[in-house]
Amino acid sequence: MIIDIHTHTFPDKIAKKALEKLAAASKVTPATLGTQEDLRRSMREAGIDYSVVLPVATSPKQVESINRLAVETNLTSKETGIIYFGALHPDCENYRQVLLDLAQEGVSGIKLHPDYQLVFFNDIRMKRIVEAATELGLYVMVHAGEDVGLPEPIHCTPPMVEEVLRETESDRLILAHMGGWRLWDQVEEHLVGRKLYLDTAFSTDCMPEVEGMLDREAFCRMVRNHGADRILFGTDSPWSQQAAAKDWILSTDLTREEKDVILGENAAKILNIYD
């Protein structure tokens, strides 16, 4: 089984405009149309069984509608292969109730994007969310490191994550982009070997048009020092091709067992998928 833990889609009505705006800011050409239907096409072509869509709430007002869509979409995940995480904004006063509702509906986790939400990850609001989510058994996927389409400051750095880990004792963090996009030296210094997950989304040099990505040697070193059982395959679709990202993992010097756990087995445990 192959599971992409990190993808994005947009409502059909706004997908074209949203992708055009984001592509102009990041200077990255999208690999899909940004719709759920085109993600499913990409999955079929790449041989991917499930994709996790990670919505981002840029205001508290968006949280309820996003999470309603997540719950509804997950009802048909066996048929579509599409699974949603929930969304939460750090300014939500009822964050505990939002998390409890998601847990009761069987949603596996939430997505936080400190850069888009303009809150540093070591802010008390983020720490409270991480702590409450962990208590409820929810995973917290966090955009970590730089964002290709946004200016500084960086709102989630490895030292910030280290602080959050120390104060919350969470074992449910998933750090996107191998722990911190283009901050991988800091990731190796502060986070590798800690009890958290790293996803591979938009981090490997399967995208020759994007500079500064991890090559195979650096990637394999990080995997082996951190532990393959804590690495999750992700693509950041539509920003990279699912097939190319999968084939890149398969082309590394990792063992077959390491590749299998990264490409699907680790995520299956997180998502409670037992096919």
Tab-separated table of C-alpha atoms in Angstrom:
chain	number	residue	atom	x	y	z
A	1	MET	CA	0.000	0.000	0.000
A	2	ILE	CA	1.237	3.483	-0.885
A	3	ILE	CA	-0.074	6.520	0.994
A	4	ASP	CA	0.707	10.156	0.249
A	5	ILE	CA	0.376	11.877	3.639
A	6	HIS	CA	0.666	15.433	2.277
A	7	THR	CA	-1.508	16.795	-0.541
A	8	HIS	CA	-3.704	19.819	-1.184
A	9	THR	CA	-6.859	20.407	-3.205
A	10	PHE	CA	-9.158	23.372	-3.676
A	11	PRO	CA	-12.888	23.688	-4.387
A	12	ASP	CA	-13.537	23.346	-8.119
A	13	LYS	CA	-14.821	26.932	-8.418
A	14	ILE	CA	-11.621	28.521	-7.115
A	15	ALA	CA	-8.960	25.931	-7.949
A	16	LYS	CA	-7.724	27.618	-11.136
A	17	LYS	CA	-7.367	31.087	-9.584
A	18	ALA	CA	-5.883	29.722	-6.369
A	19	LEU	CA	-3.225	27.750	-8.233
A	20	GLU	CA	-2.369	30.670	-10.477
A	21	LYS	CA	-1.843	32.933	-7.471
A	22	LEU	CA	0.244	30.398	-5.556
A	23	ALA	CA	2.275	29.427	-8.628
A	24	ALA	CA	3.125	33.070	-9.285
A	25	ALA	CA	4.327	33.519	-5.704
A	26	SER	CA	6.351	30.292	-5.562
A	27	LYS	CA	7.472	30.165	-9.195
A	28	VAL	CA	6.606	26.450	-9.190
A	29	THR	CA	4.407	24.954	-11.900
A	30	PRO	CA	1.657	22.776	-10.394
A	31	ALA	CA	1.482	19.131	-11.426
A	32	THR	CA	-2.313	18.842	-11.169
A	33	LEU	CA	-5.322	21.111	-11.594
A	34	GLY	CA	-5.678	21.350	-7.838
A	35	THR	CA	-9.050	19.622	-7.755
A	36	GLN	CA	-9.968	16.423	-5.976
A	37	GLU	CA	-10.833	14.795	-9.291
A	38	ASP	CA	-7.420	15.563	-10.762
A	39	LEU	CA	-5.696	14.374	-7.599
A	40	ARG	CA	-7.446	11.037	-8.058
A	41	ARG	CA	-6.186	10.922	-11.667
A	42	SER	CA	-2.654	11.553	-10.410
A	43	MET	CA	-3.051	8.820	-7.798
A	44	ARG	CA	-4.142	6.283	-10.416
A	45	GLU	CA	-1.196	7.122	-12.652
A	46	ALA	CA	1.270	6.929	-9.743
A	47	GLY	CA	-0.183	3.794	-8.178
A	48	ILE	CA	-1.048	5.540	-4.912
A	49	ASP	CA	-3.819	4.032	-2.810
A	50	TYR	CA	-4.632	6.933	-0.494
A	51	SER	CA	-3.874	10.643	-0.375
A	52	VAL	CA	-4.319	12.797	2.697
A	53	VAL	CA	-5.595	16.307	1.957
A	54	LEU	CA	-4.332	18.950	4.395
A	55	PRO	CA	-6.601	22.012	4.586
A	56	VAL	CA	-5.315	25.242	6.127
A	57	ALA	CA	-7.587	27.614	8.033
A	58	THR	CA	-6.280	31.151	7.589
A	59	SER	CA	-8.992	32.527	9.905
A	60	PRO	CA	-11.113	31.054	12.710
A	61	LYS	CA	-14.231	31.586	10.568
A	62	GLN	CA	-13.086	28.910	8.106
A	63	VAL	CA	-12.637	26.117	10.641
A	64	GLU	CA	-16.231	24.877	10.921
A	65	SER	CA	-16.873	24.567	7.162
A	66	ILE	CA	-13.492	22.950	6.494
A	67	ASN	CA	-14.006	20.363	9.198
A	68	ARG	CA	-17.534	19.617	8.039
A	69	LEU	CA	-16.114	18.883	4.575
A	70	ALA	CA	-13.387	16.719	6.122
A	71	VAL	CA	-15.881	14.548	7.996
A	72	GLU	CA	-18.136	14.202	4.950
A	73	THR	CA	-15.271	13.345	2.599
A	74	ASN	CA	-13.853	10.727	4.939
A	75	LEU	CA	-17.120	8.800	4.827
A	76	THR	CA	-16.259	7.698	1.279
A	77	SER	CA	-12.483	7.373	1.653
A	78	LYS	CA	-12.529	3.625	1.003
A	79	GLU	CA	-14.018	4.293	-2.422
A	80	THR	CA	-12.185	7.493	-3.352
A	81	GLY	CA	-8.834	7.065	-1.624
A	82	ILE	CA	-9.132	10.646	-0.365
A	83	ILE	CA	-8.741	11.281	3.378
A	84	TYR	CA	-8.955	14.681	5.013
A	85	PHE	CA	-7.211	15.993	8.084
A	86	GLY	CA	-9.086	18.676	9.978
A	87	ALA	CA	-8.177	22.335	10.307
A	88	LEU	CA	-7.721	24.583	13.305
A	89	HIS	CA	-6.673	28.202	13.677
A	90	PRO	CA	-4.639	29.244	16.733
A	91	ASP	CA	-7.093	32.078	17.437
A	92	CYS	CA	-10.024	29.684	17.910
A	93	GLU	CA	-11.175	30.143	21.492
A	94	ASN	CA	-13.043	26.818	21.388
A	95	TYR	CA	-10.029	24.871	20.167
A	96	ARG	CA	-10.558	22.084	22.703
A	97	GLN	CA	-14.118	21.481	21.530
A	98	VAL	CA	-13.056	21.559	17.871
A	99	LEU	CA	-10.418	18.920	18.552
A	100	LEU	CA	-12.822	16.792	20.575
A	101	ASP	CA	-15.399	16.920	17.774
A	102	LEU	CA	-12.798	15.826	15.214
A	103	ALA	CA	-11.614	12.975	17.410
A	104	GLN	CA	-15.164	11.764	17.941
A	105	GLU	CA	-15.768	11.841	14.176
A	106	GLY	CA	-12.733	9.646	13.582
A	107	VAL	CA	-10.552	12.290	11.916
A	108	SER	CA	-6.902	11.338	12.431
A	109	GLY	CA	-5.313	14.743	12.745
A	110	ILE	CA	-5.155	18.441	11.960
A	111	LYS	CA	-2.959	20.692	9.845
A	112	LEU	CA	-1.303	23.853	11.152
A	113	HIS	CA	0.562	26.275	8.912
A	114	PRO	CA	2.301	28.842	11.122
A	115	ASP	CA	3.405	30.960	8.136
A	116	TYR	CA	-0.097	31.334	6.709
A	117	GLN	CA	-1.598	31.710	10.176
A	118	LEU	CA	1.043	34.297	11.163
A	119	VAL	CA	1.756	32.669	14.516
A	120	PHE	CA	5.140	31.315	15.568
A	121	PHE	CA	5.020	27.622	16.378
A	122	ASN	CA	6.381	28.149	19.899
A	123	ASP	CA	3.574	30.607	20.678
A	124	ILE	CA	1.424	29.531	23.635
A	125	ARG	CA	-1.594	29.208	21.324
A	126	MET	CA	0.169	26.581	19.250
A	127	LYS	CA	1.468	24.766	22.314
A	128	ARG	CA	-2.050	24.522	23.741
A	129	ILE	CA	-3.345	23.031	20.512
A	130	VAL	CA	-0.524	20.481	20.341
A	131	GLU	CA	-1.028	19.487	23.964
A	132	ALA	CA	-4.810	19.120	23.627
A	133	ALA	CA	-4.567	17.224	20.336
A	134	THR	CA	-2.026	14.827	21.837
A	135	GLU	CA	-4.303	14.125	24.801
A	136	LEU	CA	-7.073	13.197	22.339
A	137	GLY	CA	-4.809	11.003	20.194
A	138	LEU	CA	-4.866	13.367	17.213
A	139	TYR	CA	-1.800	13.910	15.038
A	140	VAL	CA	-0.649	17.447	14.288
A	141	MET	CA	0.845	18.066	10.853
A	142	VAL	CA	2.870	21.281	10.811
A	143	HIS	CA	4.447	23.153	7.940
A	144	ALA	CA	8.084	23.433	9.025
A	145	GLY	CA	10.910	25.569	7.701
A	146	GLU	CA	10.746	28.086	4.885
A	147	ASP	CA	7.780	28.354	2.546
A	148	VAL	CA	8.714	28.641	-1.109
A	149	GLY	CA	6.014	31.235	-1.757
A	150	LEU	CA	6.212	33.380	1.366
A	151	PRO	CA	8.675	35.963	2.701
A	152	GLU	CA	10.428	35.811	6.049
A	153	PRO	CA	10.106	35.431	8.978
A	154	ILE	CA	10.021	31.666	9.252
A	155	HIS	CA	7.312	30.771	11.735
A	156	CYS	CA	8.379	27.185	12.467
A	157	THR	CA	12.075	26.403	12.940
A	158	PRO	CA	13.696	23.311	14.480
A	159	PRO	CA	14.553	25.137	17.750
A	160	MET	CA	10.897	26.205	18.043
A	161	VAL	CA	9.803	22.600	17.547
A	162	GLU	CA	12.315	21.477	20.151
A	163	GLU	CA	10.761	23.909	22.630
A	164	VAL	CA	7.244	22.657	21.868
A	165	LEU	CA	8.346	19.051	22.310
A	166	ARG	CA	9.980	19.834	25.621
A	167	GLU	CA	6.938	21.621	27.023
A	168	THR	CA	4.142	19.429	25.639
A	169	GLU	CA	5.881	16.024	25.569
A	170	SER	CA	3.856	15.297	22.444
A	171	ASP	CA	4.526	12.168	20.425
A	172	ARG	CA	1.990	13.147	17.743
A	173	LEU	CA	3.849	15.782	15.734
A	174	ILE	CA	4.358	15.349	11.994
A	175	LEU	CA	6.786	17.905	10.595
A	176	ALA	CA	6.344	18.547	6.907
A	177	HIS	CA	9.258	18.931	4.500
A	178	MET	CA	11.644	16.634	6.377
A	179	GLY	CA	11.379	18.697	9.516
A	180	GLY	CA	12.090	22.135	8.085
A	181	TRP	CA	12.347	23.111	4.433
A	182	ARG	CA	15.884	24.246	3.649
A	183	LEU	CA	16.740	24.147	7.362
A	184	TRP	CA	17.908	20.559	7.263
A	185	ASP	CA	21.202	21.211	9.054
A	186	GLN	CA	19.147	22.509	11.988
A	187	VAL	CA	16.796	19.525	11.712
A	188	GLU	CA	19.743	17.164	12.049
A	189	GLU	CA	21.087	19.131	15.010
A	190	HIS	CA	17.851	19.566	16.959
A	191	LEU	CA	15.256	17.028	15.829
A	192	VAL	CA	16.640	13.912	14.173
A	193	GLY	CA	16.194	10.992	16.526
A	194	ARG	CA	13.412	12.660	18.496
A	195	LYS	CA	9.991	11.071	18.908
A	196	LEU	CA	8.235	12.752	15.997
A	197	TYR	CA	7.471	12.111	12.339
A	198	LEU	CA	9.034	13.777	9.297
A	199	ASP	CA	7.304	13.786	5.922
A	200	THR	CA	9.119	13.870	2.597
A	201	ALA	CA	6.859	16.422	0.894
A	202	PHE	CA	8.580	18.919	-1.424
A	203	SER	CA	11.984	18.059	-0.006
A	204	THR	CA	13.747	15.701	-2.392
A	205	ASP	CA	15.560	16.606	-5.592
A	206	CYS	CA	13.023	14.847	-7.801
A	207	MET	CA	12.118	18.418	-8.836
A	208	PRO	CA	15.157	19.709	-10.770
A	209	GLU	CA	13.514	23.122	-11.262
A	210	VAL	CA	13.628	23.808	-7.493
A	211	GLU	CA	17.029	24.507	-5.983
A	212	GLY	CA	18.272	23.488	-2.570
A	213	MET	CA	16.461	20.162	-2.191
A	214	LEU	CA	17.842	17.085	-0.418
A	215	ASP	CA	19.909	14.756	-2.566
A	216	ARG	CA	19.802	10.988	-2.092
A	217	GLU	CA	22.845	10.865	0.170
A	218	ALA	CA	21.553	13.505	2.592
A	219	PHE	CA	18.043	12.044	2.545
A	220	CYS	CA	19.204	8.512	3.327
A	221	ARG	CA	21.458	9.787	6.119
A	222	MET	CA	18.528	11.609	7.734
A	223	VAL	CA	16.243	8.586	7.349
A	224	ARG	CA	18.699	6.218	8.972
A	225	ASN	CA	19.646	8.580	11.792
A	226	HIS	CA	16.007	9.353	12.543
A	227	GLY	CA	14.577	5.898	11.853
A	228	ALA	CA	12.558	4.835	8.816
A	229	ASP	CA	9.625	4.032	11.106
A	230	ARG	CA	9.256	7.788	11.666
A	231	ILE	CA	9.353	8.911	8.029
A	232	LEU	CA	6.170	9.433	5.984
A	233	PHE	CA	5.896	9.669	2.200
A	234	GLY	CA	4.403	12.974	1.069
A	235	THR	CA	4.453	14.944	-2.159
A	236	ASP	CA	2.792	18.326	-1.507
A	237	SER	CA	0.708	17.674	-4.623
A	238	PRO	CA	-0.103	19.712	-6.671
A	239	TRP	CA	3.384	21.151	-6.182
A	240	SER	CA	5.236	17.999	-7.129
A	241	GLN	CA	4.356	14.964	-9.222
A	242	GLN	CA	3.259	12.011	-7.162
A	243	ALA	CA	4.746	9.469	-9.575
A	244	ALA	CA	8.130	11.225	-9.694
A	245	ALA	CA	8.262	11.579	-5.903
A	246	LYS	CA	7.424	7.900	-5.395
A	247	ASP	CA	9.965	6.743	-7.983
A	248	TRP	CA	12.638	8.918	-6.362
A	249	ILE	CA	12.149	7.151	-3.018
A	250	LEU	CA	12.323	3.784	-4.780
A	251	SER	CA	15.572	4.810	-6.486
A	252	THR	CA	17.445	5.493	-3.247
A	253	ASP	CA	19.821	3.098	-1.493
A	254	LEU	CA	17.322	2.433	1.288
A	255	THR	CA	16.398	-1.193	1.856
A	256	ARG	CA	13.140	-2.609	0.538
A	257	GLU	CA	11.827	-2.753	4.096
A	258	GLU	CA	12.714	0.892	4.727
A	259	LYS	CA	11.023	1.954	1.492
A	260	ASP	CA	7.880	-0.012	2.314
A	261	VAL	CA	7.434	1.524	5.747
A	262	ILE	CA	8.050	5.025	4.393
A	263	LEU	CA	5.775	4.697	1.368
A	264	GLY	CA	2.788	3.371	3.238
A	265	GLU	CA	3.081	1.258	6.348
A	266	ASN	CA	3.817	4.118	8.746
A	267	ALA	CA	0.926	6.222	7.438
A	268	ALA	CA	-1.452	3.255	7.519
A	269	LYS	CA	-0.901	2.988	11.282
A	270	ILE	CA	-1.543	6.706	11.768
A	271	LEU	CA	-4.710	6.580	9.654
A	272	ASN	CA	-5.925	3.224	11.006
A	273	ILE	CA	-6.030	1.666	7.548
A	274	TYR	CA	-5.931	-2.108	7.638
A	275	ASP	CA	-6.540	-3.357	4.090
